[in-house]
GROMACS .gro file of C-alpha atoms in nm:
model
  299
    1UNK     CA    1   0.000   0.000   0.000
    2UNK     CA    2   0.284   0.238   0.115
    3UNK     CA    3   0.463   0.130  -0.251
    4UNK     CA    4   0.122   0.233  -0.439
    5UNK     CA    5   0.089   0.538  -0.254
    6UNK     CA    6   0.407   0.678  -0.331
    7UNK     CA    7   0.389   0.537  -0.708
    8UNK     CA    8   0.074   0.793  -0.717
    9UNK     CA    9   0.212   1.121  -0.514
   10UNK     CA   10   0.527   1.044  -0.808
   11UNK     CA   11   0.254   1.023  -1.120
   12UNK     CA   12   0.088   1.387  -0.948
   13UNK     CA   13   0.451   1.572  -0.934
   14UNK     CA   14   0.574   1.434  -1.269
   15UNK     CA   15   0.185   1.609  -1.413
   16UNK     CA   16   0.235   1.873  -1.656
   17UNK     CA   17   0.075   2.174  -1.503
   18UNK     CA   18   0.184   2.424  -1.816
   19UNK     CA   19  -0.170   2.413  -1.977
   20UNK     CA   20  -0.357   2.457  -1.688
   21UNK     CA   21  -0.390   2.869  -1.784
   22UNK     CA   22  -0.225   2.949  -2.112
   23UNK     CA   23   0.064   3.172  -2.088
   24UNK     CA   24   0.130   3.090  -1.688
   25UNK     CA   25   0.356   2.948  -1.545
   26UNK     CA   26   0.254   2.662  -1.197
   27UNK     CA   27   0.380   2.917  -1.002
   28UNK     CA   28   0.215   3.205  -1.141
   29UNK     CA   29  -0.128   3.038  -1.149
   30UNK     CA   30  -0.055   2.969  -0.771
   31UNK     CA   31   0.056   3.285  -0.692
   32UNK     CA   32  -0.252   3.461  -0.894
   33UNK     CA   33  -0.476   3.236  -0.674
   34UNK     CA   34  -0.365   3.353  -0.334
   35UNK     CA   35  -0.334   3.752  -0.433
   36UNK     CA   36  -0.710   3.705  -0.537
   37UNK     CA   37  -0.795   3.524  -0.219
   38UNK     CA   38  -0.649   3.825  -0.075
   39UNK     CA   39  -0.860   4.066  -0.254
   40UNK     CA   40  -1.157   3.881  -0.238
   41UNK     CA   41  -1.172   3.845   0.168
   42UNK     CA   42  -1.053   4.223   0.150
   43UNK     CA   43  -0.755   4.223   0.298
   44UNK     CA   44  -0.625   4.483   0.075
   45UNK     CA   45  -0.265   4.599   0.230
   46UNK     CA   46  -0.161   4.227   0.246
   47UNK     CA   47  -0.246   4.188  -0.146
   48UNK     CA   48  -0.022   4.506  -0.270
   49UNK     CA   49   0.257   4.368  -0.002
   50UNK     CA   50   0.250   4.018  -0.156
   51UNK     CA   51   0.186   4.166  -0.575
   52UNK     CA   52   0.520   4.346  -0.474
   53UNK     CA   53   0.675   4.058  -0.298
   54UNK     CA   54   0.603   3.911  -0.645
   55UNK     CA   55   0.726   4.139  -0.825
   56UNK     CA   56   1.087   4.151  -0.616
   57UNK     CA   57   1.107   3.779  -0.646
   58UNK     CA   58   1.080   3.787  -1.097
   59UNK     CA   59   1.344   4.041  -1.101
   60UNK     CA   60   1.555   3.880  -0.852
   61UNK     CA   61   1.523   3.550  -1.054
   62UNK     CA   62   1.565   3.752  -1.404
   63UNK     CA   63   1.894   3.705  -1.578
   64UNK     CA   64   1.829   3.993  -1.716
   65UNK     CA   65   1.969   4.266  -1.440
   66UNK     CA   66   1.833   4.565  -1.663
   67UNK     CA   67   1.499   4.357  -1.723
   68UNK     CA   68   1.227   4.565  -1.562
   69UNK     CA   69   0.935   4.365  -1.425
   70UNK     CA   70   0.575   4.487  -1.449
   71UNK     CA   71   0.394   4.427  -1.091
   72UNK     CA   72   0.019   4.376  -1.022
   73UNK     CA   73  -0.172   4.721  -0.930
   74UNK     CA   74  -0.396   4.680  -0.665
   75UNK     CA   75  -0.648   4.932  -0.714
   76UNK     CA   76  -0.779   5.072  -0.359
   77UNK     CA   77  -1.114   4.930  -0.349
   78UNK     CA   78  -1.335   5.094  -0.146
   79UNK     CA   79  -1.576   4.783  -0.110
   80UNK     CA   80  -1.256   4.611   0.039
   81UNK     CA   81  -1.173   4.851   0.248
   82UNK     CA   82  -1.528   4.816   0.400
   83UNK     CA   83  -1.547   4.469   0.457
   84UNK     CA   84  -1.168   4.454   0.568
   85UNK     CA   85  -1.290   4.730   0.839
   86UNK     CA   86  -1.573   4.543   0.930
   87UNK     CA   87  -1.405   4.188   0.947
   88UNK     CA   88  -1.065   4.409   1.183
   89UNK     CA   89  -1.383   4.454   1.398
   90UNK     CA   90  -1.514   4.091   1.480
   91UNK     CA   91  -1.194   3.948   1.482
   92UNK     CA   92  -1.131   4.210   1.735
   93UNK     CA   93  -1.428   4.124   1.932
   94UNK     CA   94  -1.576   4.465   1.884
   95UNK     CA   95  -1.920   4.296   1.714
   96UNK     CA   96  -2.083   4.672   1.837
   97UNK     CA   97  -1.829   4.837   1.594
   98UNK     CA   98  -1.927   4.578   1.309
   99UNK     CA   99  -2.285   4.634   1.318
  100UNK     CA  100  -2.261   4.985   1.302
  101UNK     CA  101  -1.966   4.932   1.008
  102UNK     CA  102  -2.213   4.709   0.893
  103UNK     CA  103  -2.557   4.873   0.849
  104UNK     CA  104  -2.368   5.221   0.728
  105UNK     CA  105  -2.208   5.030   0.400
  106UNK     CA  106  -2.449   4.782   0.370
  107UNK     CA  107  -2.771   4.870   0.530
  108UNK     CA  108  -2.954   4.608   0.371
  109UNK     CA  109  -2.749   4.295   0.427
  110UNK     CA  110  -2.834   4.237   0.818
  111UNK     CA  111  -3.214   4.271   0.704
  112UNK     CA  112  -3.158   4.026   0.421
  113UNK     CA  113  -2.954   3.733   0.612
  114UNK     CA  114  -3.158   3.745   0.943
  115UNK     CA  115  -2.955   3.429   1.024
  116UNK     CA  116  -2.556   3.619   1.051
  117UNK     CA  117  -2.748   3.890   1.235
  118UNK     CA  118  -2.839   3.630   1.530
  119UNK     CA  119  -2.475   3.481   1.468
  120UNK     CA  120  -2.353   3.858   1.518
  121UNK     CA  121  -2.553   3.908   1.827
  122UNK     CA  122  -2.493   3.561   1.965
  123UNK     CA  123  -2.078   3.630   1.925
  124UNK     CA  124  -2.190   3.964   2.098
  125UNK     CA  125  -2.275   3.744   2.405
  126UNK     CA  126  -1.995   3.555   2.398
  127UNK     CA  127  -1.763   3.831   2.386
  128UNK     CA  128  -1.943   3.987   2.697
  129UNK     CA  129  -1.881   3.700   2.861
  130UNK     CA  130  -1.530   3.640   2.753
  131UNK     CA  131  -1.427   4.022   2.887
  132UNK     CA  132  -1.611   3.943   3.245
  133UNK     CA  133  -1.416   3.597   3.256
  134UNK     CA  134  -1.088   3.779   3.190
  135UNK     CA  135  -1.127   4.053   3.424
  136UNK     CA  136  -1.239   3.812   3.701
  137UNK     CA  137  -0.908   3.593   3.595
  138UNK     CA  138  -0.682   3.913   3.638
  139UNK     CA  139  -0.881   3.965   3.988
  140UNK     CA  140  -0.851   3.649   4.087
  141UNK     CA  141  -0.496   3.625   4.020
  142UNK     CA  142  -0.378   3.909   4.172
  143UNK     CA  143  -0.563   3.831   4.488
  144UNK     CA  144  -0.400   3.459   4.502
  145UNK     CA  145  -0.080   3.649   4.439
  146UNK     CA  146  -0.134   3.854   4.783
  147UNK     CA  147  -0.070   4.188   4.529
  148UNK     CA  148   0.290   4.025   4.513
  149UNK     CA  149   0.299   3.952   4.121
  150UNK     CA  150   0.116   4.136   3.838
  151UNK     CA  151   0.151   3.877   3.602
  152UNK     CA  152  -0.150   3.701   3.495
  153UNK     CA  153  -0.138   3.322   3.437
  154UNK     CA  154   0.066   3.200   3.105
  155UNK     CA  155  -0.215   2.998   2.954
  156UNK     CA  156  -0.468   3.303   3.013
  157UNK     CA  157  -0.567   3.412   2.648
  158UNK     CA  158  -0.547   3.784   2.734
  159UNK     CA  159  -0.811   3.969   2.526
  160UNK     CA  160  -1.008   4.275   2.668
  161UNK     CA  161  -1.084   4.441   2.298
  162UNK     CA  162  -0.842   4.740   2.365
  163UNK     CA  163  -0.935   4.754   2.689
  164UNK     CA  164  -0.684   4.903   2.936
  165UNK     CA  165  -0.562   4.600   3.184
  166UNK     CA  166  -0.282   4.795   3.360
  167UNK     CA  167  -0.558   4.980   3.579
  168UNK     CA  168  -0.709   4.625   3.658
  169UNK     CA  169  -0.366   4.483   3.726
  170UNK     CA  170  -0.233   4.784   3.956
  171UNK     CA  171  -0.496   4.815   4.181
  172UNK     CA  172  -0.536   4.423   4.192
  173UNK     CA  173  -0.892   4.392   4.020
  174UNK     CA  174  -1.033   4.554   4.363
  175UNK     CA  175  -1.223   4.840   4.169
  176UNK     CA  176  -1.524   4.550   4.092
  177UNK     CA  177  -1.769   4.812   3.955
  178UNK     CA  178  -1.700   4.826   3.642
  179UNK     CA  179  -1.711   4.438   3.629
  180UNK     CA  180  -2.040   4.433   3.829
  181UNK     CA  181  -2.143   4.680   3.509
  182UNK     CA  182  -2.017   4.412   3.271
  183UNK     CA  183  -2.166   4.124   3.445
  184UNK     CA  184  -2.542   4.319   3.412
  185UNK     CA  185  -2.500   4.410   3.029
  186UNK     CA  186  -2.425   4.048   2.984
  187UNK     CA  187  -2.740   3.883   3.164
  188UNK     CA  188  -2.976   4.185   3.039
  189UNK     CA  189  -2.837   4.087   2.711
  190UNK     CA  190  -2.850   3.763   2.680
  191UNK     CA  191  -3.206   3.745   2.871
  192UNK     CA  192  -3.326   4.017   2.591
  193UNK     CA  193  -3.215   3.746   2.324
  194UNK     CA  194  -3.355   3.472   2.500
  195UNK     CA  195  -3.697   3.672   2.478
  196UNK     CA  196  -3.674   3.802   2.133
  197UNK     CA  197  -3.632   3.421   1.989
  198UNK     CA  198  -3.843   3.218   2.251
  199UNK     CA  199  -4.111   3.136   2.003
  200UNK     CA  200  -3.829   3.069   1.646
  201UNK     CA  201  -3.925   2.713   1.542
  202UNK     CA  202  -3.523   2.669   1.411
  203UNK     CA  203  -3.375   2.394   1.601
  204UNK     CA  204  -3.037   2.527   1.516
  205UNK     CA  205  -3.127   2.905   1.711
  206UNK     CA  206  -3.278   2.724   2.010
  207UNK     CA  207  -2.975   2.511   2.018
  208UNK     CA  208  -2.705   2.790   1.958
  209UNK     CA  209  -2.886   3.012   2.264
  210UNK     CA  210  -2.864   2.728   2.477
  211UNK     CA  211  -2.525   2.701   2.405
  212UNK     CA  212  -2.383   3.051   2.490
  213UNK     CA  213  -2.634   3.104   2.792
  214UNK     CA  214  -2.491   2.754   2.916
  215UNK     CA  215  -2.147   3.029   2.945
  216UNK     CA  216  -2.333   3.194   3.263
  217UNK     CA  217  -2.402   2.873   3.452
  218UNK     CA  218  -1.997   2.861   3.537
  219UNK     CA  219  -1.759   3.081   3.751
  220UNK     CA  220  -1.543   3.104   3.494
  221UNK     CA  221  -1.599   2.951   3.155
  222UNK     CA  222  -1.273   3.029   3.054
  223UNK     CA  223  -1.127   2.763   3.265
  224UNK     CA  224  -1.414   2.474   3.197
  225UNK     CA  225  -1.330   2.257   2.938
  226UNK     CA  226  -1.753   2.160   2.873
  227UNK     CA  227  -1.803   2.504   2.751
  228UNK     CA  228  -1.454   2.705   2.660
  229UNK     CA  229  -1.442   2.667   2.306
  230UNK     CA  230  -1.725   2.853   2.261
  231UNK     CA  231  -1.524   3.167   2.398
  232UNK     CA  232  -1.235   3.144   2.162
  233UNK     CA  233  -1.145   3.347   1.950
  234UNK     CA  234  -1.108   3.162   1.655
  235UNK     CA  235  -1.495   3.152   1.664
  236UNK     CA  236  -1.448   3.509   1.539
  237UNK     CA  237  -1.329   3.394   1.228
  238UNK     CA  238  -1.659   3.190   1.122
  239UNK     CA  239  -1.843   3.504   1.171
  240UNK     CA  240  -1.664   3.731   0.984
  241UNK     CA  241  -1.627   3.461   0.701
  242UNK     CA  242  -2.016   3.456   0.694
  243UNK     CA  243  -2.082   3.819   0.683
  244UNK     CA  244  -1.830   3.880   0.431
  245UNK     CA  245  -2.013   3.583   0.215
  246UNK     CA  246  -2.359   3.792   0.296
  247UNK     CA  247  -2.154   4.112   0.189
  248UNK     CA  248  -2.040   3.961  -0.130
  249UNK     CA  249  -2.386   3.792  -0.249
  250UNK     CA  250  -2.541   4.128  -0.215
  251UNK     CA  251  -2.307   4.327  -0.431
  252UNK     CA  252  -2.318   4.074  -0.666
  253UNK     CA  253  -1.963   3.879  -0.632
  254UNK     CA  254  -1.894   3.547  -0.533
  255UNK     CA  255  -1.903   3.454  -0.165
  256UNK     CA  256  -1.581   3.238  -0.204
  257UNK     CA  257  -1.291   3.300  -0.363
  258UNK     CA  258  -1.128   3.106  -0.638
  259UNK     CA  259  -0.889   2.931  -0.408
  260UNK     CA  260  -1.199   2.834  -0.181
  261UNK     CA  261  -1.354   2.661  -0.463
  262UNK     CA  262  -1.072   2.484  -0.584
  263UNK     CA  263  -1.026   2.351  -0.272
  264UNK     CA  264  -1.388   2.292  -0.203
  265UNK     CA  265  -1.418   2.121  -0.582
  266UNK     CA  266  -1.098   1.933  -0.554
  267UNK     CA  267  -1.203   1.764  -0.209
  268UNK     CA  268  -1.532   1.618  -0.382
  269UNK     CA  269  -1.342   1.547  -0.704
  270UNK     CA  270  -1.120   1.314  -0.447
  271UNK     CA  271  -1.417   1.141  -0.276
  272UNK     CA  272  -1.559   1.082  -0.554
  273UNK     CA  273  -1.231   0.902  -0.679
  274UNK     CA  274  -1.236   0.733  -0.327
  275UNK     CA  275  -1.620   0.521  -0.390
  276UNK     CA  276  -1.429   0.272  -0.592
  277UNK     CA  277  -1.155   0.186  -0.398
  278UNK     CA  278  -0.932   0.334  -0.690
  279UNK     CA  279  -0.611   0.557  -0.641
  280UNK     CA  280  -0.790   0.850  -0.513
  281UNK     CA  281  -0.798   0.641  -0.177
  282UNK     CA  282  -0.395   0.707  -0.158
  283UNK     CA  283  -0.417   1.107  -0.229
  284UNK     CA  284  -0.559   1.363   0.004
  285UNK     CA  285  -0.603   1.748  -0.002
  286UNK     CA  286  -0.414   1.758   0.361
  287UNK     CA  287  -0.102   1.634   0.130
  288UNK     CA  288  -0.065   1.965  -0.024
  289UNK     CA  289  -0.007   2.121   0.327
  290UNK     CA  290   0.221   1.842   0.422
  291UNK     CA  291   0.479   1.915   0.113
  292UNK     CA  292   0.558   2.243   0.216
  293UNK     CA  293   0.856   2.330   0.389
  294UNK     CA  294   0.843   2.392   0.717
  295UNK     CA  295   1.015   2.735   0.850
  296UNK     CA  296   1.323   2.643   1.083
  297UNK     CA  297   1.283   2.991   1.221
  298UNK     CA  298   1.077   3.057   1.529
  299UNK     CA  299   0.960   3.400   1.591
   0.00000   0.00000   0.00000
């Protein structure tokens, strides 16, 4: 099996990739792929840095020392720039400052896709909660400390949306009110949500309220595994990914990127290949990731 599989990875590097888009090189058509994925989600400033990375690279490989190489312009979309603002806000945790980014470019997309507006408002909740849990872990710290050690605990993801901790951390989390303030705004919250969808007939809103208002039932939900991936951050992501998507059906675009697709038609393509028992059952899409070169560096 091991002989077979490496007979097929050999037959996929020896393909000849130089009519896959006429006039492009592998490289090139790989390269083209991830500076569109990178204007497509919006982030525009890491497009023109990679088009000029590009662009440094073909002249550094030219033989040519006098050869001048035309880069890629990347026009300063103003769309982009919107969504990129709006998507710097959730991942952020500042869902406030996407909804109002939100309804003044795109007033109608929230009204459209009812469904990311309760995932916006449900990461609203969780964020709430994630700031109390934080503050009560610098409180709690300090106290254990006896005021001997500002230093909150190493495996504490520290996150307070801008929020300034020194104040917390000098006077050793004693000044409670504003948490007591926090800890209202998140039950009047989340009871408000609780009320607005008490009658929805969804199974997957009653379950997803459940979830996050399971958050309050702990101490600390930070520190229980049961419920603690439901504060991180990388839950962020999925939101912004699905108001982007919202974003892009209602101007008319895509919601995925080329890239996306290709990966998204390649991985059916491959299970399709699989049914049979045939040599699609030896090749994988995770064996792209696991040919490139891992950086010796650590930052």
């Amino acid at each position: 099996m091991r002989e077979e599989r490496e007979k097929v990875q050999k037959d996929i590097q020896g393909t000849d990739t130089s009519s896959l888009v006429q006039g492009m090189s592998e490289t090139d058509v790989i390269q083209a792929l991830v500076l569109q994925f990178l204007q497509h989600d919006g982030y525009v400033e890491t497009a023109r840095a990679f088009a000029e990375d590009m662009k440094v690279q073909k002249e550094a490989l030219s033989l040519d020392p006098g050869l001048k190489v035309d880069g890629v312009n990347i026009r300063d979309d103003e769309d982009a720039n919107n969504r990129q603002r709006i998507r710097r806000a959730i991942l952020e945790g500042d869902i406030d400052r996407a909804l109002k980014y939100t309804n003044a470019y795109y007033p109608h997309v929230l009204q459209d896709n009812e469904h990311v507006y309760f995932r916006l408002r449900c990461r609203r909740f969780i964020e709430l909660v994630r700031k109390a849990a934080q503050l009560n872990m610098l409180n709690e710290t300090k106290n254990s400390n006896g005021h001997g050690s500002n230093a909150a605990p190493q495996s504490m993801d520290i996150d307070l949306n801008g929020s300034d901790t020194s104040a917390w951390e000098a006077d050793g989390g004693e000044n409670t009110a504003e948490l007591a303030e926090l800890e209202r705004s998140m039950l009047e919250y989340g009871q408000k949500l609780q009320e607005e969808y008490a009658n929805d007939p969804r199974k997957e809103v009653s379950k997803a309220l459940n979830e996050i208002w399971a958050l309050v039932a702990y101490q600390n939900p930070l520190k229980e595994p049961q419920v603690s991936h439901l504060l991180d951050r990388r839950g962020r992501v999925a939101v912004a990914e699905e108001l982007n998507s919202a974003i892009l059906l209602s101007l008319g675009k895509s919601s995925r990127a080329a890239l996306e697709k290709l990966y998204a038609q390649t991985s059916v393509l491959l299970e399709d290949l699989r049914q049979d028992g045939g040599e699609g059952a030896f090749v994988s899409v995770d064996d792209a990731w696991d040919g490139i070169p891992r950086s010796t560096h650590h930052l």
